[in-house]
Coordinates of C-alpha atoms and ligand atoms in Angstrom, one line a residue:
X1 CA -43.7 -15.7 18.8
X2 CA -43.4 -12.1 16.7
X3 CA -40.8 -10.2 16.9
X4 CA -42.4 -8.2 19.7
X5 CA -42.8 -10.4 21.9
X6 CA -39.2 -12.0 20.5
X7 CA -37.8 -8.5 21.9
X8 CA -40.1 -9.1 25.4
X9 CA -39.0 -12.0 26.1
X10 CA -35.5 -10.5 26.0
X11 CA -36.4 -8.1 27.9
X12 CA -35.6 -5.3 25.0
X13 CA -38.7 -3.5 24.8
X14 CA -39.8 -1.5 27.9
X15 CA -42.6 0.4 28.5
X16 CA -43.3 3.4 26.2
X17 CA -40.2 2.5 24.3
X18 CA -40.4 4.3 21.2
X19 CA -37.2 2.9 19.8
X20 CA -36.7 -0.1 18.6
X21 CA -33.7 -2.1 18.9
X22 CA -32.4 -3.2 15.8
X23 CA -31.6 -6.7 14.6
X24 CA -28.3 -5.9 15.1
X25 CA -29.0 -4.2 18.7
X26 CA -30.9 -8.1 19.3
X27 CA -27.5 -9.8 18.7
X28 CA -25.6 -7.6 20.7
X29 CA -27.8 -7.8 23.8
X30 CA -27.4 -11.8 23.6
X31 CA -24.3 -11.4 23.5
X32 CA -23.6 -9.6 26.9
X33 CA -26.5 -11.4 28.8
X34 CA -24.4 -14.2 29.2
X35 CA -22.3 -15.4 32.2
X36 CA -19.6 -13.4 33.1
X37 CA -15.7 -14.2 33.6
X38 CA -16.4 -15.9 36.9
X39 CA -19.0 -17.8 35.7
X40 CA -21.9 -15.6 37.5
X41 CA -24.3 -14.2 35.7
X42 CA -23.7 -10.6 34.6
X43 CA -25.6 -7.4 35.0
X44 CA -29.6 -7.9 34.0
X45 CA -30.4 -5.1 32.7
X46 CA -33.2 -3.5 29.7
X47 CA -31.9 -2.4 26.7
X48 CA -33.9 0.7 25.5
X49 CA -31.6 2.2 23.3
X50 CA -29.1 2.4 20.9
X51 CA -25.7 4.1 21.0
X52 CA -26.3 6.2 17.6
X53 CA -23.3 8.8 16.3
X54 CA -23.1 9.6 12.4
X55 CA -21.2 7.6 10.9
X56 CA -19.0 10.1 9.1
X57 CA -19.3 10.0 4.9
X58 CA -15.9 8.9 3.4
X59 CA -16.4 11.3 0.2
X60 CA -13.8 13.9 1.6
X61 CA -14.2 17.6 1.4
X62 CA -11.7 18.6 -0.5
X63 CA -11.2 22.2 -2.4
X64 CA -9.7 23.2 -5.8
X65 CA -10.1 19.7 -7.1
X66 CA -8.6 16.2 -6.3
X67 CA -5.6 16.3 -4.0
X68 CA -2.1 15.0 -5.6
X69 CA -0.6 11.9 -4.0
X70 CA 2.5 9.6 -4.8
X71 CA 2.6 6.4 -3.3
X72 CA 5.7 5.0 -2.2
X73 CA 6.2 1.5 -1.5
X74 CA 3.2 -0.2 -3.7
X75 CA 2.6 -3.1 -1.4
X76 CA -0.2 -4.1 0.8
X77 CA -0.9 -0.9 2.5
X78 CA 0.1 1.2 -0.8
X79 CA -2.6 -0.3 -2.9
X80 CA -4.9 0.1 -0.1
X81 CA -4.7 3.6 0.5
X82 CA -4.8 4.4 -3.1
X83 CA -8.0 2.2 -3.5
X84 CA -9.3 5.6 -2.3
X85 CA -8.9 7.4 -5.8
X86 CA -10.5 4.6 -7.7
X87 CA -13.9 4.6 -5.1
X88 CA -13.7 8.9 -5.2
X89 CA -11.0 10.3 -8.0
X90 CA -12.7 13.3 -7.4
X91 CA -11.3 13.7 -4.3
X92 CA -7.5 12.1 -4.9
X93 CA -5.5 11.3 -7.4
X94 CA -2.7 8.7 -7.3
X95 CA -0.1 10.7 -9.5
X96 CA 3.1 8.7 -9.2
X97 CA 4.6 5.7 -7.5
X98 CA 7.9 4.2 -6.1
X99 CA 8.6 0.3 -5.4
X100 CA 11.9 -1.7 -6.1
X101 CA 9.9 -4.8 -7.4
X102 CA 9.0 -4.0 -11.0
X103 CA 5.9 -5.4 -11.3
X104 CA 4.5 -4.1 -7.9
X105 CA 5.3 -0.3 -9.4
X106 CA 4.0 -0.9 -12.9
X107 CA 0.8 -2.6 -11.9
X108 CA -0.1 0.5 -9.6
X109 CA 1.2 2.7 -12.4
X110 CA -0.9 0.6 -15.1
X111 CA -4.2 1.2 -12.6
X112 CA -4.0 4.8 -11.8
X113 CA -2.1 5.6 -15.5
X114 CA 1.0 6.6 -14.0
X115 CA 3.1 8.7 -16.9
X116 CA 6.2 6.4 -17.2
X117 CA 8.2 9.8 -15.7
X118 CA 6.4 9.4 -12.3
X119 CA 7.4 5.5 -12.3
X120 CA 10.4 5.2 -10.0
X121 CA 12.2 2.6 -8.1
X122 CA 13.9 3.1 -5.1
X123 CA 12.2 5.7 -2.8
X124 CA 15.2 8.2 -2.9
X125 CA 14.2 8.8 -6.8
X126 CA 11.3 10.7 -5.8
X127 CA 13.2 13.1 -4.6
X128 CA 15.7 14.0 -7.3
X129 CA 12.8 15.5 -9.5
X130 CA 10.9 18.7 -8.3
X131 CA 7.6 18.4 -6.4
X132 CA 4.4 17.3 -8.2
X133 CA 2.1 16.3 -6.0
X134 CA 0.5 18.2 -3.1
X135 CA 1.8 14.8 -0.8
X136 CA 3.3 11.0 -0.4
X137 CA 2.0 7.9 1.3
X138 CA 4.9 6.0 2.8
X139 CA 4.0 2.5 3.0
X140 CA 7.6 0.8 2.8
X141 CA 8.7 -1.3 5.1
X142 CA 9.4 -0.5 8.7
X143 CA 12.8 0.1 8.2
X144 CA 12.4 2.7 5.5
X145 CA 10.2 5.4 7.2
X146 CA 12.2 7.3 8.3
X147 CA 14.7 8.7 5.7
X148 CA 11.8 9.1 2.7
X149 CA 9.3 10.8 5.4
X150 CA 12.1 13.2 6.9
X151 CA 12.7 14.2 2.5
X152 CA 9.4 14.4 2.0
X153 CA 8.7 17.2 4.5
X154 CA 12.2 19.0 3.1
X155 CA 10.9 19.0 0.1
X156 CA 6.9 20.3 1.0
X157 CA 4.7 17.4 1.1
X158 CA 2.3 16.5 3.2
X159 CA 2.6 12.9 4.7
X160 CA 0.3 10.0 4.9
X161 CA 2.8 7.8 7.2
X162 CA 2.6 4.0 8.0
X163 CA 3.2 2.9 11.3
X164 CA 5.2 2.7 13.0
X165 CA 6.7 6.1 12.3
X166 CA 10.5 5.2 13.1
X167 CA 12.7 2.1 14.4
X168 CA 13.8 4.5 17.9
X169 CA 12.7 7.4 19.8
X170 CA 15.3 10.0 18.2
X171 CA 14.2 9.2 14.6
X172 CA 9.9 9.5 16.4
X173 CA 10.7 13.0 17.9
X174 CA 12.9 14.0 14.5
X175 CA 10.1 13.5 12.5
X176 CA 8.0 15.3 15.0
X177 CA 10.1 18.1 14.6
X178 CA 10.9 18.1 11.2
X179 CA 6.8 18.7 10.3
X180 CA 6.8 21.5 12.6
X181 CA 10.2 22.8 11.1
X182 CA 8.5 22.7 7.4
X183 CA 4.9 23.4 8.4
X184 CA 3.6 20.4 7.3
X185 CA 1.3 17.8 7.9
X186 CA 2.3 14.0 8.9
X187 CA -0.8 12.1 9.6
X188 CA 0.3 8.7 11.2
X189 CA -1.3 5.3 9.8
X190 CA -3.5 4.3 13.5
X191 CA -6.4 3.4 11.3
X192 CA -8.4 2.1 14.2
X193 CA -8.9 5.9 15.4
X194 CA -10.7 6.7 12.2
X195 CA -12.6 3.6 12.4
X196 CA -16.8 4.2 13.3
X197 CA -16.4 2.0 16.3
X198 CA -13.4 3.3 18.3
X199 CA -14.6 6.9 17.2
X200 CA -18.1 5.7 18.5
X201 CA -16.9 4.9 21.6
X202 CA -14.8 7.8 21.9
X203 CA -17.4 9.8 22.0
X204 CA -19.3 8.1 24.2
X205 CA -16.2 8.7 26.9
X206 CA -16.7 12.6 25.8
X207 CA -20.1 12.7 26.4
X208 CA -19.8 12.0 30.3
X209 CA -21.8 8.8 29.2
X210 CA -19.9 6.4 31.8
X211 CA -18.9 9.7 34.4
X212 CA -15.5 10.2 34.6
X213 CA -13.0 7.5 33.6
X214 CA -11.0 5.6 36.2
X215 CA -9.2 2.8 34.3
X216 CA -9.2 0.9 31.1
X217 CA -8.5 -3.1 30.3
X218 CA -7.4 -3.5 26.7
X219 CA -6.4 -6.7 24.6
X220 CA -5.5 -7.3 21.4
X221 CA -6.3 -10.9 20.4
X222 CA -4.1 -11.6 17.2
X223 CA -5.4 -14.7 16.2
X224 CA -2.8 -17.6 16.6
X225 CA -1.8 -17.6 12.8
X226 CA -1.6 -14.2 11.7
X227 CA 0.8 -14.3 15.0
X228 CA 2.5 -17.5 13.3
X229 CA 2.0 -15.7 9.4
X230 CA 3.4 -12.5 10.3
X231 CA 5.8 -12.2 13.2
X232 CA 7.0 -15.7 13.6
X233 CA 7.8 -16.9 9.9
X234 CA 6.8 -13.3 8.2
X235 CA 7.8 -9.5 7.8
X236 CA 7.8 -9.0 11.6
X237 CA 9.6 -11.4 13.0
X238 CA 12.7 -9.6 13.7
X239 CA 12.1 -7.1 16.2
X240 CA 15.7 -5.5 15.3
X241 CA 15.0 -5.6 11.6
X242 CA 11.4 -3.8 12.2
X243 CA 10.6 -2.7 16.0
X244 CA 9.0 -4.1 18.6
X245 CA 6.0 -6.1 18.4
X246 CA 4.4 -3.3 21.2
X247 CA 5.0 -1.0 18.5
X248 CA 4.6 -3.5 15.0
X249 CA 1.6 -4.5 16.7
X250 CA 0.5 -2.6 19.4
X251 CA 0.9 0.7 18.8
X252 CA -2.6 1.4 17.6
X253 CA -3.6 0.3 21.0
X254 CA -1.5 2.4 22.9
X255 CA -2.6 5.0 21.1
X256 CA -6.3 4.4 21.7
X257 CA -5.7 4.1 25.2
X258 CA -3.5 7.7 25.2
X259 CA -6.7 9.5 23.0
X260 CA -9.2 7.7 25.2
X261 CA -7.5 9.2 28.3
X262 CA -6.7 12.0 26.9
X263 CA -4.2 12.5 29.6
X264 CA 0.0 12.0 29.0
X265 CA 0.9 9.0 30.6
X266 CA 3.5 9.2 33.2
X267 CA 4.8 5.5 33.9
X268 CA 4.4 2.1 32.1
X269 CA 5.4 -1.0 33.5
X270 CA 5.6 -4.5 30.9
X271 CA 6.6 -7.8 30.9
X272 CA 6.2 -10.9 28.4
X273 CA 8.3 -13.2 26.2
X274 CA 8.6 -15.0 23.3
X275 CA 7.3 -18.5 25.6
X276 CA 6.4 -20.9 22.8
X277 CA 7.8 -20.5 18.9
X278 CA 11.2 -21.9 19.7
X279 CA 13.2 -24.6 18.3
X280 CA 13.0 -26.7 21.9
X281 CA 9.6 -26.5 21.4
X282 CA 9.3 -28.7 17.9
X283 CA 7.1 -31.6 18.1
X284 CA 9.4 -34.5 17.4
X285 CA 10.8 -35.5 14.1
X286 CA 9.4 -31.9 12.9
X287 CA 11.3 -31.1 9.9
X288 CA 12.2 -27.3 9.2
X289 CA 9.8 -26.9 6.7
X290 CA 6.1 -27.9 6.8
X291 CA 6.4 -29.1 2.9
X292 CA 9.1 -31.8 4.0
X293 CA 7.0 -34.5 5.3
X294 CA 6.4 -33.4 8.8
X295 CA 4.9 -36.0 10.8
X296 CA 3.0 -33.8 12.6
X297 CA 1.6 -31.3 9.2
X298 CA -2.2 -33.2 9.9
X299 CA -3.0 -32.0 13.5
X300 CA -0.2 -28.4 13.6
X301 CA -2.4 -25.2 13.9
X302 CA 0.7 -23.8 12.1
X303 CA 1.2 -25.7 9.4
X304 CA 1.9 -23.7 6.1
X305 CA -0.3 -26.1 4.0
X306 CA -3.0 -25.7 6.1
X307 CA -2.8 -21.7 6.1
X308 CA -2.3 -21.0 3.0
X309 CA -3.0 -23.6 0.9
X310 CA -6.1 -25.4 2.4
X311 CA -7.4 -21.7 4.2
X312 CA -6.3 -19.4 1.5
X313 CA -5.3 -16.8 4.6
X314 CA -2.6 -13.9 4.3
X315 CA -1.8 -15.4 0.3
X316 CA -0.8 -11.1 -0.5
X317 CA 2.9 -11.9 0.4
X318 CA 2.8 -14.2 -2.9
X319 CA 2.1 -12.2 -5.7
X320 CA 0.4 -14.7 -7.6
X321 CA -0.5 -15.5 -10.6
X322 CA -4.0 -17.1 -9.9
X323 CA -4.9 -15.9 -6.3
X324 CA -6.5 -19.0 -5.9
X325 CA -4.0 -21.6 -7.6
X326 CA -3.4 -24.3 -4.9
X327 CA -0.3 -26.1 -6.8
X328 CA 1.0 -22.1 -7.2
X329 CA 0.8 -21.7 -3.6
X330 CA 2.2 -25.2 -3.2
X331 CA 5.3 -25.2 -4.9
X332 CA 5.7 -21.2 -3.8
X333 CA 5.9 -22.2 0.2
X334 CA 7.9 -25.4 -0.5
X335 CA 10.6 -23.5 -2.5
X336 CA 13.4 -23.9 0.2
X337 CA 14.0 -19.8 -0.2
X338 CA 10.7 -19.0 1.0
X339 CA 10.2 -18.0 4.4
X340 CA 6.7 -18.7 4.7
X341 CA 7.0 -22.5 4.2
X342 CA 8.9 -22.4 7.3
X343 CA 8.5 -24.6 10.4
X344 CA 7.1 -22.2 13.0
X345 CA 9.9 -23.9 15.8
X346 CA 13.0 -22.9 13.1
X347 CA 12.5 -19.3 12.5
X348 CA 14.5 -16.3 13.2
X349 CA 11.9 -15.0 15.1
X350 CA 12.4 -12.6 18.7
X351 CA 9.0 -10.9 18.7
X352 CA 7.5 -11.8 22.2
X353 CA 4.1 -14.0 21.6
X354 CA 3.0 -12.7 24.9
X355 CA 3.1 -9.0 26.3
X356 CA 1.1 -7.6 29.2
X357 CA 1.6 -3.8 30.5
X358 CA 0.3 -1.3 32.8
X359 CA -0.3 2.6 32.9
X360 CA -0.7 5.0 34.6
X361 CA -1.9 8.6 33.4
X362 CA -1.3 12.2 34.6
X363 CA -5.1 11.9 36.3
X364 CA -4.6 8.5 37.9
X365 CA -6.6 6.6 35.4
X366 CA -4.8 3.8 35.0
X367 CA -4.9 1.8 31.9
X368 CA -3.8 -2.6 31.3
X369 CA -3.2 -4.0 28.2
X370 CA -1.9 -7.4 26.9
X371 CA -1.6 -8.7 23.4
X372 CA -2.1 -12.1 23.3
X373 CA -1.0 -14.5 20.4
X374 CA -2.8 -17.6 21.3
X375 CA -6.7 -16.7 20.6
X376 CA -8.8 -18.2 17.7
X377 CA -10.5 -14.6 17.2
X378 CA -8.5 -11.2 16.4
X379 CA -10.5 -8.0 17.1
X380 CA -9.6 -5.6 20.2
X381 CA -11.5 -6.3 23.4
X382 CA -12.4 -3.5 25.5
X383 CA -13.5 -2.6 29.0
X384 CA -14.2 0.3 30.6
X385 CA -14.6 1.6 34.2
X386 CA -16.2 4.9 35.2
X387 CA -17.6 6.5 37.7
X388 CA -21.6 6.4 36.9
X389 CA -21.4 3.4 33.9
X390 CA -19.4 0.5 32.5
X391 CA -18.2 0.1 28.7
X392 CA -17.5 -3.2 27.2
X393 CA -16.5 -3.8 23.9
X394 CA -15.5 -6.7 21.0
X395 CA -14.3 -4.8 18.5
X396 CA -17.3 -4.7 16.3
X397 CA -20.2 -3.5 18.8
X398 CA -20.2 -2.4 22.5
X399 CA -22.9 -1.9 24.8
X400 CA -22.8 0.9 27.9
X401 CA -24.0 -0.2 31.4
X402 CA -25.6 2.6 33.3
X403 CA -25.4 2.0 37.1
X404 CA -27.9 4.4 38.2
X405 CA -30.5 3.7 35.2
X406 CA -30.7 0.3 35.3
X407 CA -30.0 0.7 31.3
X408 CA -28.0 -0.9 28.8
X409 CA -26.5 0.9 25.7
X410 CA -25.8 -0.9 22.3
X411 CA -23.5 0.3 19.8
X412 CA -23.6 -2.3 16.7
X413 CA -23.5 -0.2 13.5
X414 CA -22.7 -2.9 11.1
X415 CA -20.2 -0.8 9.0
X416 CA -19.3 -3.3 6.5
X417 CA -22.7 -3.1 5.4
X418 CA -22.5 0.7 4.3
X419 CA -22.0 1.0 0.8
X420 CA -19.8 3.9 1.3
X421 CA -17.6 1.6 3.8
X422 CA -17.8 -1.8 2.0
X423 CA -14.1 -3.1 1.7
X424 CA -12.5 -0.4 4.2
X425 CA -10.0 -2.9 6.0
X426 CA -9.8 -2.2 9.4
X427 CA -13.2 -1.7 10.6
X428 CA -13.9 1.1 8.0
X429 CA -10.9 2.8 9.6
X430 CA -8.5 2.6 6.5
X431 CA -10.6 4.9 3.9
X432 CA -11.5 7.1 6.8
X433 CA -7.8 7.7 7.8
X434 CA -7.4 8.6 4.0
X435 CA -10.8 10.6 3.8
X436 CA -9.9 12.7 6.6
X437 CA -6.0 13.1 5.4
X438 CA -7.4 14.5 1.9
X439 CA -9.0 17.1 3.9
X440 CA -6.4 18.5 6.7
X441 CA -3.9 18.5 3.1
X442 CA -6.8 20.4 0.8
X443 CA -7.5 23.1 3.8
X444 CA -3.9 22.9 5.2
X445 CA -5.3 22.3 8.4
X446 CA -3.8 19.1 10.6
X447 CA -7.1 19.4 13.1
X448 CA -9.1 17.9 10.9
X449 CA -7.3 14.5 12.0
X450 CA -8.5 12.9 14.6
X451 CA -4.7 13.1 15.8
X452 CA -1.9 15.4 15.6
X453 CA 1.4 14.3 15.2
X454 CA 2.5 15.0 18.2
X455 CA 0.1 12.8 19.5
X456 CA 1.1 9.9 17.5
X457 CA 4.5 10.1 18.4
X458 CA 3.5 11.0 21.8
X459 CA 2.2 7.4 21.7
X460 CA 4.6 6.0 19.8
X461 CA 7.4 6.7 22.6
X462 CA 4.7 4.9 24.9
X463 CA 5.8 1.7 23.2
X464 CA 9.5 2.3 23.0
X465 CA 9.3 2.8 26.8
X466 CA 7.0 -0.3 27.6
X467 CA 9.9 -2.4 25.7
X468 CA 12.4 -0.5 27.6
X469 CA 10.3 -1.8 30.6
X470 CA 10.2 -5.2 29.8
X471 CA 13.8 -5.7 28.8
X472 CA 14.8 -4.3 31.9
X473 CA 12.5 -5.6 34.9
X474 CA 11.6 -2.0 35.8
X475 CA 9.2 0.2 35.8
X476 CA 9.5 3.6 33.4
X477 CA 9.2 7.2 33.9
X478 CA 7.5 8.3 30.8
X479 CA 9.5 12.3 31.2
Ligands
LIG1 N1 -1.4 0.7 9.5 C1 -1.8 -0.5 9.8 O1 -2.6 -1.5 10.5 C2 -1.1 -1.8 8.9 C3 -0.8 -2.9 8.7 C4 0.1 -3.6 8.5 C5 1.1 -3.2 7.7 N2 1.7 -2.3 8.4 C6 2.9 -1.3 8.0 O2 2.9 -0.8 7.2 C7 3.8 -0.5 6.2 C8 3.9 -1.5 4.9 O3 3.7 -2.9 5.1 P1 2.8 -3.7 3.6 O4 2.2 -4.9 4.7 O5 2.4 -2.9 2.6 O6 4.2 -4.2 3.4 P2 4.6 -4.4 1.8 O7 6.2 -5.5 1.7 O8 3.5 -5.5 1.2 O9 4.9 -3.8 1.0 C9 6.4 -2.7 1.4 C10 6.1 -2.4 -0.2 O10 7.7 -1.5 0.1 C11 8.3 -1.8 -0.9 N3 10.0 -1.6 -0.8 C12 10.5 -2.0 0.0 N4 12.1 -1.6 0.1 C13 11.7 -0.5 -1.1 C14 12.3 1.0 -1.4 N5 13.6 1.2 -0.9 N6 11.7 2.2 -2.2 C15 10.6 1.6 -2.6 N7 9.7 0.3 -2.1 C16 10.1 -0.2 -1.4 C17 8.6 -3.2 -1.3 O11 8.9 -3.4 -2.3 C18 6.7 -3.9 -1.2 O12 5.7 -3.4 -2.4 C19 4.6 -1.6 7.4 O13 5.6 -0.9 7.8 C20 3.6 -2.3 8.0 O14 5.0 -2.3 9.3 C21 0.3 -1.2 8.9

C-alpha cells in the first residue's frame, strides 16, 4: 500500500484536498480515531487540514546589544534560563550570579565568564552593589522569591520570576504593586503559555474555530515517579515551607485556564487530599529507607533504587561528579541524611496526591481541573467545548472537531525537531519565555509578554482560593 492509499484508507485524503497531511498528522489522526471514554467509537470525521500557526523564532529582537542579566539561584531553573545566553549571545549576556552553594555559583561564573566581583553568595549581596545589569532572574526556592523580587524592583531591575510568585496572596499582590510603583517588568515563569502547543490552542480559540467557548476540562497528570521525587520526598513535599501543590505544581494550569477563558474567575471550589503516601500505607516490614534491605524494593513503583539508580531519572538534585555513575548515585541515596533515599511512606510530606476543582468565570464559562499523581505519563490533557466545535489535546498535539463541516483539524508540530527549539524544556516554553522577556525588557514594553504581572497574580490568587476551598470544604468567591 503506498502513502496515498494508506491516507485514503484512514479517510484522511478527501476528494480534491490540496493539503496532504504530514506523517505527524497521520499519527495524530490515528490516535484520535480510537474509542471514547465510554468505550463507544468516537467521531468519524475526515481530516483535510492541519491547524497551522507560525512558530515564533527564539532569537529575541533586542535593540542596543544583548540584555544583561543576573541569575539569582543557579540551580536547575537558573541554569536552564542562563542557557539562552549560550545559544543567542547576541541577545542575552549573563553578567552576575548568586548562589549560596559555592560549586553552583562558580560553575555558572566560569561558564559565562563572570568576574569575581559579580559572583555573590546569598541573594541579598546582589543588592549591596550598584545596579550593573538590566534584569535579574529569580530562580531560588519558593520561600525565597518575595524578598529578592521586592528588592530587585526597588533597585531598578526588571525581573524574570520563577513561579510560584510568592507564598501568600498578600505577598503576590505586593509584588504587583511594587512592579507598578517602580515601573518595572515582572515576567512570571508560566512557561507553558509560551510553548507553541498552548499558543496554537489559544489562537484556535481566539480565531473562533470552535465558536463561543462554553467549558473546559483540564487535567495535569503528574506521573507517579515525578510525584514521589518532588512532592513526597523532595523539594516541594511540605506545603508550608513551599506552597500548596495547587500553586507549586499547578499554577501553570490555572493560569492557562484563565488565559483561555479571557474573563476573571468568579468562584472556585476544590477538594482532594494526601491519600496514599502516608505511614499507614507502608507495606509490612518496609524500613525507613529503600537501601536498608526493603523486602518490597523489587516490586515497589516508588523505589529510590529503581528511580535514581536504574532509571536514572531526576538526577539533577544530586550534583553528581559523573552524571551516570550508578555507584555514586547509590552512595548518595544510601546516605542517611539524603532525603531522596527515603521510603515514600515515611516522609515529612503533606501535599495532596489528588486535587480536583471547578471554576465559574464571569461570562458563565466553566472549567474543571484535576491534578493526579497516579499516572504513568505526564503532559497535560485538555478538552475544550465550544458552540460550533470541540478541541482535544494531549500535551503535544491537539485536534479541532468542527460540528457542521464534519472536519477534523490537527495541530501536531514536532517542536523538538525545530532546530532552534531543540532542548528547550516544557514543550519549547522555557526558551520562548526568555525570548519574550528579553524583547519586553529591551523595548520597556510589558505587552511583549503573553501575560502581564496583574494577570499572573490573578491566576495565583485562584490557586490560593482553591486551597482555601479545599481546606474549608466551601465554595470560595474570587471577590
Ligand atoms: N517554571 C517551572 O515550570 C518550574 C519548574 C521547576 C521549578 N520551578 C521553580 O523554580 C524555583 C527553583 O527551582 P529549582 O528546581 O531550580 O531548584 P534548585 O534547588 O535546583 O535551585 C535553587 C537554587 O537556589 C539556591 N539558593 C538557595 N538559597 C539561596 C539564597 N539565599 N541566595 C541565593 N541562592 C540560593 C540553591 O543553592 C539552588 O542552587 C522554585 O521556586 C521552583 O518551584 C519552576
